[in-house]
Short mmCIF file of C-alpha atoms in Angstrom, two decimals:
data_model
loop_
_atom_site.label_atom_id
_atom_site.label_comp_id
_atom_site.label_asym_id
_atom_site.label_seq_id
_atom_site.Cartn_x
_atom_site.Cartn_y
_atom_site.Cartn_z
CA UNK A 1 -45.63 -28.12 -34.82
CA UNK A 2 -41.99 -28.75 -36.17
CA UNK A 3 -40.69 -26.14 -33.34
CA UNK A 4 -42.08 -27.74 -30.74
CA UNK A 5 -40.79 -31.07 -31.99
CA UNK A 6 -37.20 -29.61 -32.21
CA UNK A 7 -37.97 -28.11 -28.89
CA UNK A 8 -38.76 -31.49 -27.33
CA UNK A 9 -35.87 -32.96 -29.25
CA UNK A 10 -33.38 -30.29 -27.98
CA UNK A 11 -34.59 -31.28 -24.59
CA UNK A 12 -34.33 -34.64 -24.47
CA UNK A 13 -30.72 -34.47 -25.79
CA UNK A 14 -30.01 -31.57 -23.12
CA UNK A 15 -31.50 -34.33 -20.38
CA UNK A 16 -29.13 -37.55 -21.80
CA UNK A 17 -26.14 -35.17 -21.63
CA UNK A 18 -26.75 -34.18 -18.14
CA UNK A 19 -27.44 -37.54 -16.75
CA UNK A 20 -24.81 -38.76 -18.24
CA UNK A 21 -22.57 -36.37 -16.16
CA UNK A 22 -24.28 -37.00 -13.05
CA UNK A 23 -23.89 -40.50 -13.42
CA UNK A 24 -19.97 -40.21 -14.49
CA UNK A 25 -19.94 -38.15 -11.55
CA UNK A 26 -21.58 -40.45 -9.02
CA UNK A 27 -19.75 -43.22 -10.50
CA UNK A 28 -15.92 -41.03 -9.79
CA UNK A 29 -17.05 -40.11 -6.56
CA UNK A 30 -17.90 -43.98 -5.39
CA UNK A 31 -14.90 -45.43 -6.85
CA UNK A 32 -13.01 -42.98 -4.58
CA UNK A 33 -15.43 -43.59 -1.36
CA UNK A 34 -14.31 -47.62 -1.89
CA UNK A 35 -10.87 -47.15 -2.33
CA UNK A 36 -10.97 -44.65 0.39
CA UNK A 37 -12.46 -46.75 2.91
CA UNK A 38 -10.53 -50.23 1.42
CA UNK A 39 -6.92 -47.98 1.92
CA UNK A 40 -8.02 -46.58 5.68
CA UNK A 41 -9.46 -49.91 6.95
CA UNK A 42 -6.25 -51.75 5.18
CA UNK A 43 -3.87 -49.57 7.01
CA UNK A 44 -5.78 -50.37 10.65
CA UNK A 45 -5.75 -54.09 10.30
CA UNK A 46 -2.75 -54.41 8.57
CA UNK A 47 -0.41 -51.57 9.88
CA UNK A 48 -1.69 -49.54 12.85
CA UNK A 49 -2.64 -53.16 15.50
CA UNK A 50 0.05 -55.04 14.40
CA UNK A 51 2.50 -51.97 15.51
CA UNK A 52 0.83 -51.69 18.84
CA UNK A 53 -0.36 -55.31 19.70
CA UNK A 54 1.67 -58.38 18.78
CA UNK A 55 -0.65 -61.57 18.31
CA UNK A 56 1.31 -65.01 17.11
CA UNK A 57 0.43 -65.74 13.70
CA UNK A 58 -1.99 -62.75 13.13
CA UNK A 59 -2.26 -63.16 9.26
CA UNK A 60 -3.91 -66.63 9.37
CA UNK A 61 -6.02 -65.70 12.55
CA UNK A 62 -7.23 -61.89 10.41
CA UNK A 63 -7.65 -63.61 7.10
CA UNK A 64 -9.72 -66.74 9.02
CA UNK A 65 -12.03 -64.74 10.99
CA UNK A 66 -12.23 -62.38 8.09
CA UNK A 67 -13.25 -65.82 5.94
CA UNK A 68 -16.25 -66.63 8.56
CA UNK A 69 -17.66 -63.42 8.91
CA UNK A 70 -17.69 -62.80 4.90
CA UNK A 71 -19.26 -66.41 4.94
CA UNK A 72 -21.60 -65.57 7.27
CA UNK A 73 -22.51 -62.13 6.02
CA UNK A 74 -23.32 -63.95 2.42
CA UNK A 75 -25.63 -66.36 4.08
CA UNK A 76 -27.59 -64.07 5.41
CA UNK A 77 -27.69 -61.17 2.69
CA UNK A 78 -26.85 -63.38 -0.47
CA UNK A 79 -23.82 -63.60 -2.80
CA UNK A 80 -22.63 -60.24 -3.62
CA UNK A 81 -20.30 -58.63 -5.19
CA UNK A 82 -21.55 -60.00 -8.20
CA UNK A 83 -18.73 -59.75 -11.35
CA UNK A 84 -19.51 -57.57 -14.46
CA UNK A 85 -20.34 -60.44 -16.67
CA UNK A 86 -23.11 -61.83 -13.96
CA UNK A 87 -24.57 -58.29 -13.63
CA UNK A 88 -24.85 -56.84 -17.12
CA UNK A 89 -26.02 -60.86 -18.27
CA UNK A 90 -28.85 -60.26 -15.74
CA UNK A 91 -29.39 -56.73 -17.66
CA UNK A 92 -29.51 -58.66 -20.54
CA UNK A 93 -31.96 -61.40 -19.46
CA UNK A 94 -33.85 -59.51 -16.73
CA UNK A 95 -34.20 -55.81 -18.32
CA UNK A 96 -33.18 -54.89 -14.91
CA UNK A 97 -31.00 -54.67 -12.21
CA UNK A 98 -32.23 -54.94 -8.21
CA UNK A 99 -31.28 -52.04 -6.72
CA UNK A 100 -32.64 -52.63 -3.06
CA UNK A 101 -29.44 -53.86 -1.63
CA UNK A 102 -26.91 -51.28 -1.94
CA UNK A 103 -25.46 -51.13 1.09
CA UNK A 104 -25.17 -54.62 1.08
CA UNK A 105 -23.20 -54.96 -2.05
CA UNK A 106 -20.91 -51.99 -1.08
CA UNK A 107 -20.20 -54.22 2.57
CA UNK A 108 -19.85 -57.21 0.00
CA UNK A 109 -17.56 -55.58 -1.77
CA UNK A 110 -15.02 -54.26 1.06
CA UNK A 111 -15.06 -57.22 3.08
CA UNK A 112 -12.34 -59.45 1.37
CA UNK A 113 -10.61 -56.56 0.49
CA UNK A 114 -10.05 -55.58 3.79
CA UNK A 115 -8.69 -58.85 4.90
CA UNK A 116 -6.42 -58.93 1.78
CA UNK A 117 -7.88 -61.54 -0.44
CA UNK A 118 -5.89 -61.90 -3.78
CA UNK A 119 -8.33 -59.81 -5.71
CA UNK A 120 -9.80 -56.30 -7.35
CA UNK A 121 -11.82 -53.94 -6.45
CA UNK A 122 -13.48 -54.00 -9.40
CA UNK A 123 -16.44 -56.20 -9.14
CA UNK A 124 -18.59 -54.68 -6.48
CA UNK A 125 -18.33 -51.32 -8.12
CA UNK A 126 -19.79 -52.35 -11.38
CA UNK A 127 -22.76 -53.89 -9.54
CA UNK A 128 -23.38 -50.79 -7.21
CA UNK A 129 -23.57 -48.46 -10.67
CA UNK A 130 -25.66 -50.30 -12.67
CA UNK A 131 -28.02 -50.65 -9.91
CA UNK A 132 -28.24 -47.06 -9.28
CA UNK A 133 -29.02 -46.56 -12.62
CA UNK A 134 -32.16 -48.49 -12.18
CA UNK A 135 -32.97 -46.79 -9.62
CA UNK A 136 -33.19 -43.43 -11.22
CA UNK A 137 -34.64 -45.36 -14.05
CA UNK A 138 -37.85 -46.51 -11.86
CA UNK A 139 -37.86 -43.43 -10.08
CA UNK A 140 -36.57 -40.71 -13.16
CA UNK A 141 -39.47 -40.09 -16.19
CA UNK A 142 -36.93 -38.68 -18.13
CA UNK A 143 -33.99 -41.39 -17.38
CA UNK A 144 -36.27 -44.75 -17.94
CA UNK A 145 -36.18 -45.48 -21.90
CA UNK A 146 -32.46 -45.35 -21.58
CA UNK A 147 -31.97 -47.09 -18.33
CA UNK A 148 -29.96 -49.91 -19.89
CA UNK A 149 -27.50 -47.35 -22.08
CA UNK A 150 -27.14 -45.08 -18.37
CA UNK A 151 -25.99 -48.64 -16.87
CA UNK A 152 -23.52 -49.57 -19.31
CA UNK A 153 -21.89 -46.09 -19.36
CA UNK A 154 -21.81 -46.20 -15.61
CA UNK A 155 -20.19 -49.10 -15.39
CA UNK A 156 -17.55 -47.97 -18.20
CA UNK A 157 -16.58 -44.92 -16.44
CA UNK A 158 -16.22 -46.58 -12.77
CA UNK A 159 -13.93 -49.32 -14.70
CA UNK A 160 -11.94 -46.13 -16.18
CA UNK A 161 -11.78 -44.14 -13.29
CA UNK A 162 -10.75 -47.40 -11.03
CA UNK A 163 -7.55 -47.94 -13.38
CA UNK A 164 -6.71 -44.89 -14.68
CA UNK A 165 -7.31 -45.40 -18.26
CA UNK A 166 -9.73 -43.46 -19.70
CA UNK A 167 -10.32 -45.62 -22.30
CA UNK A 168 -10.02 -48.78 -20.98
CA UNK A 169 -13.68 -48.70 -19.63
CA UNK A 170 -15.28 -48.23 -22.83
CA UNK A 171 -13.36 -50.63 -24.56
CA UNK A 172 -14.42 -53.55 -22.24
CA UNK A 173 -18.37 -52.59 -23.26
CA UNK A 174 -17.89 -51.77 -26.56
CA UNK A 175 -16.15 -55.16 -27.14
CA UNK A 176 -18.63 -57.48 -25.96
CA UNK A 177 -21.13 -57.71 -28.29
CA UNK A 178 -23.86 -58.17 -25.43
CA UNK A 179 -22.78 -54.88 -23.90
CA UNK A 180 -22.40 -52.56 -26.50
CA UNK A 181 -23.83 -49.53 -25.98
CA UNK A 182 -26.77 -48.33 -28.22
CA UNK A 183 -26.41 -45.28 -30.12
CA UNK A 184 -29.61 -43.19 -28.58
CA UNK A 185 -29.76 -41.22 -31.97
CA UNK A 186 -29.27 -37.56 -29.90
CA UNK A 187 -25.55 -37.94 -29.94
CA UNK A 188 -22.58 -39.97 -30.90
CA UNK A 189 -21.63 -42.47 -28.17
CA UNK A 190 -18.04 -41.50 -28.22
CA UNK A 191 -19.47 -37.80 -27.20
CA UNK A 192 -22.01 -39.45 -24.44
CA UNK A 193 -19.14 -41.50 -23.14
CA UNK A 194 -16.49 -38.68 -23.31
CA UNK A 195 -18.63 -36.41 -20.91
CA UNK A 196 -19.52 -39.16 -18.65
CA UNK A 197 -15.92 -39.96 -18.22
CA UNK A 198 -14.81 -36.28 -17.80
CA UNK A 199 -17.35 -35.84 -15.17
CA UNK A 200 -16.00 -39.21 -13.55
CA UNK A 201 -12.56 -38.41 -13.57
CA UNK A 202 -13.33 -34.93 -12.45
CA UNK A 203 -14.97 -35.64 -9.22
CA UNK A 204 -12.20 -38.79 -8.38
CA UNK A 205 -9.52 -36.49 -9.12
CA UNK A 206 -11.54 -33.31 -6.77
CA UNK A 207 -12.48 -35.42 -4.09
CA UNK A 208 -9.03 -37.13 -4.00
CA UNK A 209 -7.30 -33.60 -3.93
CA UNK A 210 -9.26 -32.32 -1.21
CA UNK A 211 -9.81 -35.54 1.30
CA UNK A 212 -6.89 -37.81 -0.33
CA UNK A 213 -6.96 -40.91 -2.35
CA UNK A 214 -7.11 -44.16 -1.91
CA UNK A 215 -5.02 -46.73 -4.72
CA UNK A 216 -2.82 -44.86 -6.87
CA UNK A 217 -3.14 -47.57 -9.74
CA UNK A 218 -0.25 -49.19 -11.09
CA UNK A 219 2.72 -48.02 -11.24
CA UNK A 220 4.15 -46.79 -14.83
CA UNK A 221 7.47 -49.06 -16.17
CA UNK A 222 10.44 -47.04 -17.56
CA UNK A 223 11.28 -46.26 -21.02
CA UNK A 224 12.97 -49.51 -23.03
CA UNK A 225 15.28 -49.83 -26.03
CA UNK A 226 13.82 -52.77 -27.48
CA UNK A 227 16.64 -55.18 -28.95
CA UNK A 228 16.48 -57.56 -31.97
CA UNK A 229 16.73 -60.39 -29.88
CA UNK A 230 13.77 -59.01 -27.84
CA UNK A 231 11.51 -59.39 -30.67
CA UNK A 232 12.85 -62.85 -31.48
CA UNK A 233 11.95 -63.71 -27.97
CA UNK A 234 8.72 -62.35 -28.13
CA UNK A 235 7.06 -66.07 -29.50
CA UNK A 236 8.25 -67.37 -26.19
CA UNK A 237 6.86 -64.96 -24.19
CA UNK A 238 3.29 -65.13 -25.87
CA UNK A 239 3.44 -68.77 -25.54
CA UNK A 240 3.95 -68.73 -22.00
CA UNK A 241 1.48 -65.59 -21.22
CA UNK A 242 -0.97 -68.16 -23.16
CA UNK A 243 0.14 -71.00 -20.63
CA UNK A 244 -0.63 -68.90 -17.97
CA UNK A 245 -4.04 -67.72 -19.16
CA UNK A 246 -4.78 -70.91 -19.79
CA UNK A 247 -3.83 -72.25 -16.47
CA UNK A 248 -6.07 -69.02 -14.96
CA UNK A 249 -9.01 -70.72 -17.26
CA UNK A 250 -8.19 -74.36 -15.78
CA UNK A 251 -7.44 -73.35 -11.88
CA UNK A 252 -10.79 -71.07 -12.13
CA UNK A 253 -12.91 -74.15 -13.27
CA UNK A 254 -11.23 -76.73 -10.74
CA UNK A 255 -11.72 -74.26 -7.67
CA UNK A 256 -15.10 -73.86 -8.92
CA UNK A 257 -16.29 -77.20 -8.70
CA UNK A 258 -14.37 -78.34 -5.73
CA UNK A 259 -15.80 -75.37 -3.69
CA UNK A 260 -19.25 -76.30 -4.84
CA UNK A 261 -19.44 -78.81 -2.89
CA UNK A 262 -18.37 -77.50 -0.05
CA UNK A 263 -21.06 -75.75 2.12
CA UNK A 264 -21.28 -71.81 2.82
CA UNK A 265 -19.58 -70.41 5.57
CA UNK A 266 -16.91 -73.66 5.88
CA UNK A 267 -15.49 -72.60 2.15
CA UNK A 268 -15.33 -69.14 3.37
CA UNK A 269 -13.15 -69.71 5.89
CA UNK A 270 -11.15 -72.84 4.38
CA UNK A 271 -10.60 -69.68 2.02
CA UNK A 272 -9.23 -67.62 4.96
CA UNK A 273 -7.13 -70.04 6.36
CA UNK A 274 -5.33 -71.04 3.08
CA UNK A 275 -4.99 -66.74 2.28
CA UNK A 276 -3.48 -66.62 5.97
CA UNK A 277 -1.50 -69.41 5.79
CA UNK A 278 -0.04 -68.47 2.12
CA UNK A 279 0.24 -65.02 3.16
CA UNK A 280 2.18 -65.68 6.29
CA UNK A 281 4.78 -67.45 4.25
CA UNK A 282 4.59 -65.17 0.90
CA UNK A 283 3.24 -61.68 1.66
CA UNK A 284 3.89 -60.45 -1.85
CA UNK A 285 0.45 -62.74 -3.27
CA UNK A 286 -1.67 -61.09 -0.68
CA UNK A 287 -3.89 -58.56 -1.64
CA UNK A 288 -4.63 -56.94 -5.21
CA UNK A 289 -1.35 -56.68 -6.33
CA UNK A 290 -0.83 -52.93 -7.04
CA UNK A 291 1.45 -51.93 -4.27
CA UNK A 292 3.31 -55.21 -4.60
CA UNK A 293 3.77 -54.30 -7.76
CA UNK A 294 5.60 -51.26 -7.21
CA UNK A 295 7.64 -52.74 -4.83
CA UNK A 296 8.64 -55.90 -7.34
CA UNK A 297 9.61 -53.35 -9.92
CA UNK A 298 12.29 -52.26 -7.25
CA UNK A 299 13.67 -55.24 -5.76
CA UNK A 300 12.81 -57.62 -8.84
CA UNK A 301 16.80 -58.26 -8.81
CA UNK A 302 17.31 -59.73 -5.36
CA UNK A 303 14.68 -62.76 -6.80
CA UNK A 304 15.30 -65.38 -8.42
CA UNK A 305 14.15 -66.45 -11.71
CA UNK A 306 12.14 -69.44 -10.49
CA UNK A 307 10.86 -67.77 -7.42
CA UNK A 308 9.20 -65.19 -9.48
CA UNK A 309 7.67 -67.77 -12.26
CA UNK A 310 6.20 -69.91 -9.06
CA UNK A 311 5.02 -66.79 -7.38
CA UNK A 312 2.67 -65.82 -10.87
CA UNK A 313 1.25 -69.33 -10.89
CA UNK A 314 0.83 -68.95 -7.42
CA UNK A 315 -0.97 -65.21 -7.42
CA UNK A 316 -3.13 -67.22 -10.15
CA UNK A 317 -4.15 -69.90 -7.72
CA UNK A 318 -4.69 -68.03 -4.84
CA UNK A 319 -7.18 -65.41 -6.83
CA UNK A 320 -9.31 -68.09 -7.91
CA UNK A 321 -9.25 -70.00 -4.84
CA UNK A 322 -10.58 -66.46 -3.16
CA UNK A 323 -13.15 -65.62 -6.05
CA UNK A 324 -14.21 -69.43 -5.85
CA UNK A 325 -14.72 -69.88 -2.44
CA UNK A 326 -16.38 -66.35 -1.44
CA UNK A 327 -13.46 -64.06 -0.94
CA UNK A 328 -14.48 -62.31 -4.06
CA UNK A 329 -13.46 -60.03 -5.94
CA UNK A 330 -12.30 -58.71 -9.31
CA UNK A 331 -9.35 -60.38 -11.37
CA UNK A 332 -7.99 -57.69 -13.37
CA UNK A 333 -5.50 -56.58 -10.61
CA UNK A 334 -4.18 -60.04 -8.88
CA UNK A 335 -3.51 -61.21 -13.09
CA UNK A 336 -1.62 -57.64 -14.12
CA UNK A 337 0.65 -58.63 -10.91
CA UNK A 338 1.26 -62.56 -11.94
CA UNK A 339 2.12 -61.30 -15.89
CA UNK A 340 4.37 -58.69 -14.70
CA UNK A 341 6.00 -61.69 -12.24
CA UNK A 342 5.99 -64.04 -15.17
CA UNK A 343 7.65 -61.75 -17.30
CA UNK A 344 10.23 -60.43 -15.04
CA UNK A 345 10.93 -63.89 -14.19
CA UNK A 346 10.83 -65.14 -17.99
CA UNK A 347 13.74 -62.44 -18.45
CA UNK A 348 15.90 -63.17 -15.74
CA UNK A 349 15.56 -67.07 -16.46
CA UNK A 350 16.96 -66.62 -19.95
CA UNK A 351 19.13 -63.22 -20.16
CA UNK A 352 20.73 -63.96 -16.73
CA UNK A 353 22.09 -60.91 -15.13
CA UNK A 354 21.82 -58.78 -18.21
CA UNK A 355 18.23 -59.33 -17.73
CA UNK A 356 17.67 -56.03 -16.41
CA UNK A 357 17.33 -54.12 -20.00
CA UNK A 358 15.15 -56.94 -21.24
CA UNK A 359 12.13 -57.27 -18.21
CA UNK A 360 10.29 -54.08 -19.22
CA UNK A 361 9.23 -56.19 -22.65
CA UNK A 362 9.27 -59.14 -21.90
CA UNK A 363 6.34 -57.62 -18.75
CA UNK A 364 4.60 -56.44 -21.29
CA UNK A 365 4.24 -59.21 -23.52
CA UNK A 366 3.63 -61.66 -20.89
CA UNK A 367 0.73 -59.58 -19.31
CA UNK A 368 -0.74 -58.30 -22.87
CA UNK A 369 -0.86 -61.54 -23.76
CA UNK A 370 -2.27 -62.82 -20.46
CA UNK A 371 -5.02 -61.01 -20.10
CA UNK A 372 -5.87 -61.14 -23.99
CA UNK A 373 -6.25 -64.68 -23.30
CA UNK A 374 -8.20 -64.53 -20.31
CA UNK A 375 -10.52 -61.45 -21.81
CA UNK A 376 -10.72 -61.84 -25.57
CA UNK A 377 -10.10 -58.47 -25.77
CA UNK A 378 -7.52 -57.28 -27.47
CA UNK A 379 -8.21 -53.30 -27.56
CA UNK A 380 -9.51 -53.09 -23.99
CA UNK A 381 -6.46 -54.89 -23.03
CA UNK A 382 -4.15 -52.50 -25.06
CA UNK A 383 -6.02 -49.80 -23.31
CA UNK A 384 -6.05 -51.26 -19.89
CA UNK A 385 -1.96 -51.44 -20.04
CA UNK A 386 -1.47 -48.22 -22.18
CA UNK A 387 -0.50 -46.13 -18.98
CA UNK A 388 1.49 -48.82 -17.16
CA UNK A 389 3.88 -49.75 -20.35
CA UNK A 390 6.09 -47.26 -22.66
CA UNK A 391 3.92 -46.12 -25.40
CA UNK A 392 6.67 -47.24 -27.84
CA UNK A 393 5.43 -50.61 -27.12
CA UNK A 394 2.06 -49.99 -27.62
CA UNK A 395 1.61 -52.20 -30.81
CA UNK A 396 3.30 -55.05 -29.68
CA UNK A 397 0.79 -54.78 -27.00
CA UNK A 398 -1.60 -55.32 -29.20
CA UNK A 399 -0.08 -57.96 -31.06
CA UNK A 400 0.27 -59.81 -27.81
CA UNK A 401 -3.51 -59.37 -26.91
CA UNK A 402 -4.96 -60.88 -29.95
CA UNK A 403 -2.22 -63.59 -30.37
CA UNK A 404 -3.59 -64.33 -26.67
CA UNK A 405 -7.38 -64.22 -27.45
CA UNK A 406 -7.53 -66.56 -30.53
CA UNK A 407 -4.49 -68.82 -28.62
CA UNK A 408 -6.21 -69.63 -25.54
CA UNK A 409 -9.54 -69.97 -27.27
CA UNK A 410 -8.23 -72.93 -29.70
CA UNK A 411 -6.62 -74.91 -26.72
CA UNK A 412 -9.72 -74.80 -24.57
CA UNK A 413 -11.57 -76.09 -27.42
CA UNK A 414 -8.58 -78.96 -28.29
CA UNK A 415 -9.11 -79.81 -24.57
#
């Protein structure tokens, strides 16, 4: 009798392992297919007509039509892509995710990327996981009593894979207390989550060797000396990353409530038309913000100071004027790009032209504590900018996060 309940145990450990791996491996291999598709479509509308047809003022007329047919396409299918928070709060409330719509959500999901709306790809993915884990939940014996675990892990790993950072994924999870991943009993979760991951990364990384990638992710900052005066600077730098998380929290309830009462398909493409119009003048706040990145690390210099502080607060309005209105998308991108502006532009404003040794920092400050405010979470954070910043840096990172988190928290409640 105890063999055969060792037996059975020994199996059932075997089968949460495996699936585990599948779904770390389905989860790689559909981040890649979406940034695949998002980097060969984005090249066609944005590089390959434009070279070979010449049409006045082709941003505003791509981004507009884009707008209607997005608005359009979620009047008749429904609003999708859904954010993580919306889909693992119906996991919470629902015990389940609907699954039936799939190719819906993935459409969802390319749409406003593809027309270069000021956001991530982020959101659709997490949606497209978890409901695949239902699936094999309704449809697996073996895979149903854990159906909510497989669905959290998936939607760790695709939020790993998507930003290469391995551990940025499980951070994000394991820091909400709503989404923290329950410990099965047949194997610590750091040993469930490290095989999902490696077979995520694994099949991203084969499937991008063999057919090519998509994004790269961000691009990695050079090492800094960090100076005395640096640190000394570092209060004004976390105050205005917490002005600008803030402002992310106030912009994201004012486009909100202005674009609710606006009816579908006319906020869609009042959407478009501001993107195209915005775009048209200032490229750089089009799109997610990763290759404008790179290319602001570069030419940062022939800025100036106040052009790079508007353009943050800028990237900020235009991302929640898309994610408001029905261009959605995620925010982790677009808000990496307006920190990195901020602090760049923070750097210049007060260190002049020997603000070149001094931007790496004050970047990584700004951003840390940028997204700490917007997140509340100051280790997914630290993970989430671990590869993009110089590891010497790392705890002032940190720092930066949490100073963020419990900062922006105590002025929304003063206000």
């Amino acid at each position: 009798m105890e063999k055969n309940i060792q037996k059975i145990k020994i199996k059932n450990q075997l089968e949460l392992w495996a699936f585990c791996a599948v779904i770390g491996t389905v989860a790689g291999a559909l981040v890649w297919a979406l940034l695949k598709i998002m980097a060969s479509g984005t090249e066609m509308i944005w590089e390959w007509i434009p070279e070979r047809i010449h049409i006045p003022y082709y941003t505003v007329l791509v981004c507009t039509v884009g707008g209607a047919i997005i608005g359009i396409f979620r009047k008749l299918y429904g609003d999708y892509p859904e954010d993580m928070e919306t889909v693992m709060g119906k996991v919470k409330k629902e015990k389940r995710y609907e699954y039936k719509n799939m190719l819906v959500m993935m459409i969802a999901a390319l749409l406003p990327l593809l027309i270069g709306s000021s956001v991530g790809p982020e959101a659709g993915l997490t949606g497209i996981i978890v409901g695949l884990c239902y699936w094999a939940g309704e449809n697996l014996k073996f895979a149903k009593q854990n159906t909510k675990e497989y669905s959290q892990i998936g939607a760790a790993v695709s939020l790993s894979v998507l930003f290469h950072a391995p551990l940025f994924g499980i951070f994000e999870v394991e820091e909400d207390p709503d989404m923290q991943l329950a410990d099965p009993g047949r194997g610590s979760k750091i040993f469930i989550y490290g095989i999902a991951l490696a077979a995520g990364t694994g099949s991203y990384a084969g499937l991008s060797a063999l057919l090519g990638g998509g994004m790269s992710g961000f691009p990695s900052f050079d090492a800094v000396e960090v100076q005395r005066i640096d640190y000394v600077m570092m209060l004004a730098y976390m105050f205005c990353g917490c002005v600008l998380a803030y402002f992310y929290e106030t912009t994201h309830t004012v486009t909100g409530i202005i674009a609710g009462k606006i009816p579908g398909v006319v906020k869609e493409i009042l959407a478009g038309l501001c993107l195209g119009v915005i775009g048209m003048l200032i490229p750089a706040v089009m799109f997610s913000g990763e290759e404008q990145m790179g290319v602001l690390m570069k030419e940062y210099a022939g800025y100036m100071a106040i052009a790079l502080i508007g353009a943050a607060f800028l990237k900020i309005i235009l991302t929640n004027l898309c994610i408001q209105f029905g261009l959605k998308g995620g925010h982790f991108f677009p808000v990496i790009f307006a920190g990195v502006c901020l602090g760049y532009g923070l750097a210049m404003l007060f260190f002049g032209q020997q603000g070149d040794s001094h931007v790496v920092f004050a970047a990584a400050i700004v951003t840390s504590t940028l997204l700490g405010g917007i997140m509340k979470k100051p280790l997914a954070v630290t993970m989430l900018l671990f590869l993009c910043f110089p590891v010497k840096i790392f705890i002032w990172i940190f720092i930066a996060a949490a100073v963020g988190s419990k900062c922006v928290k105590k002025m929304g409640k003063e206000v």
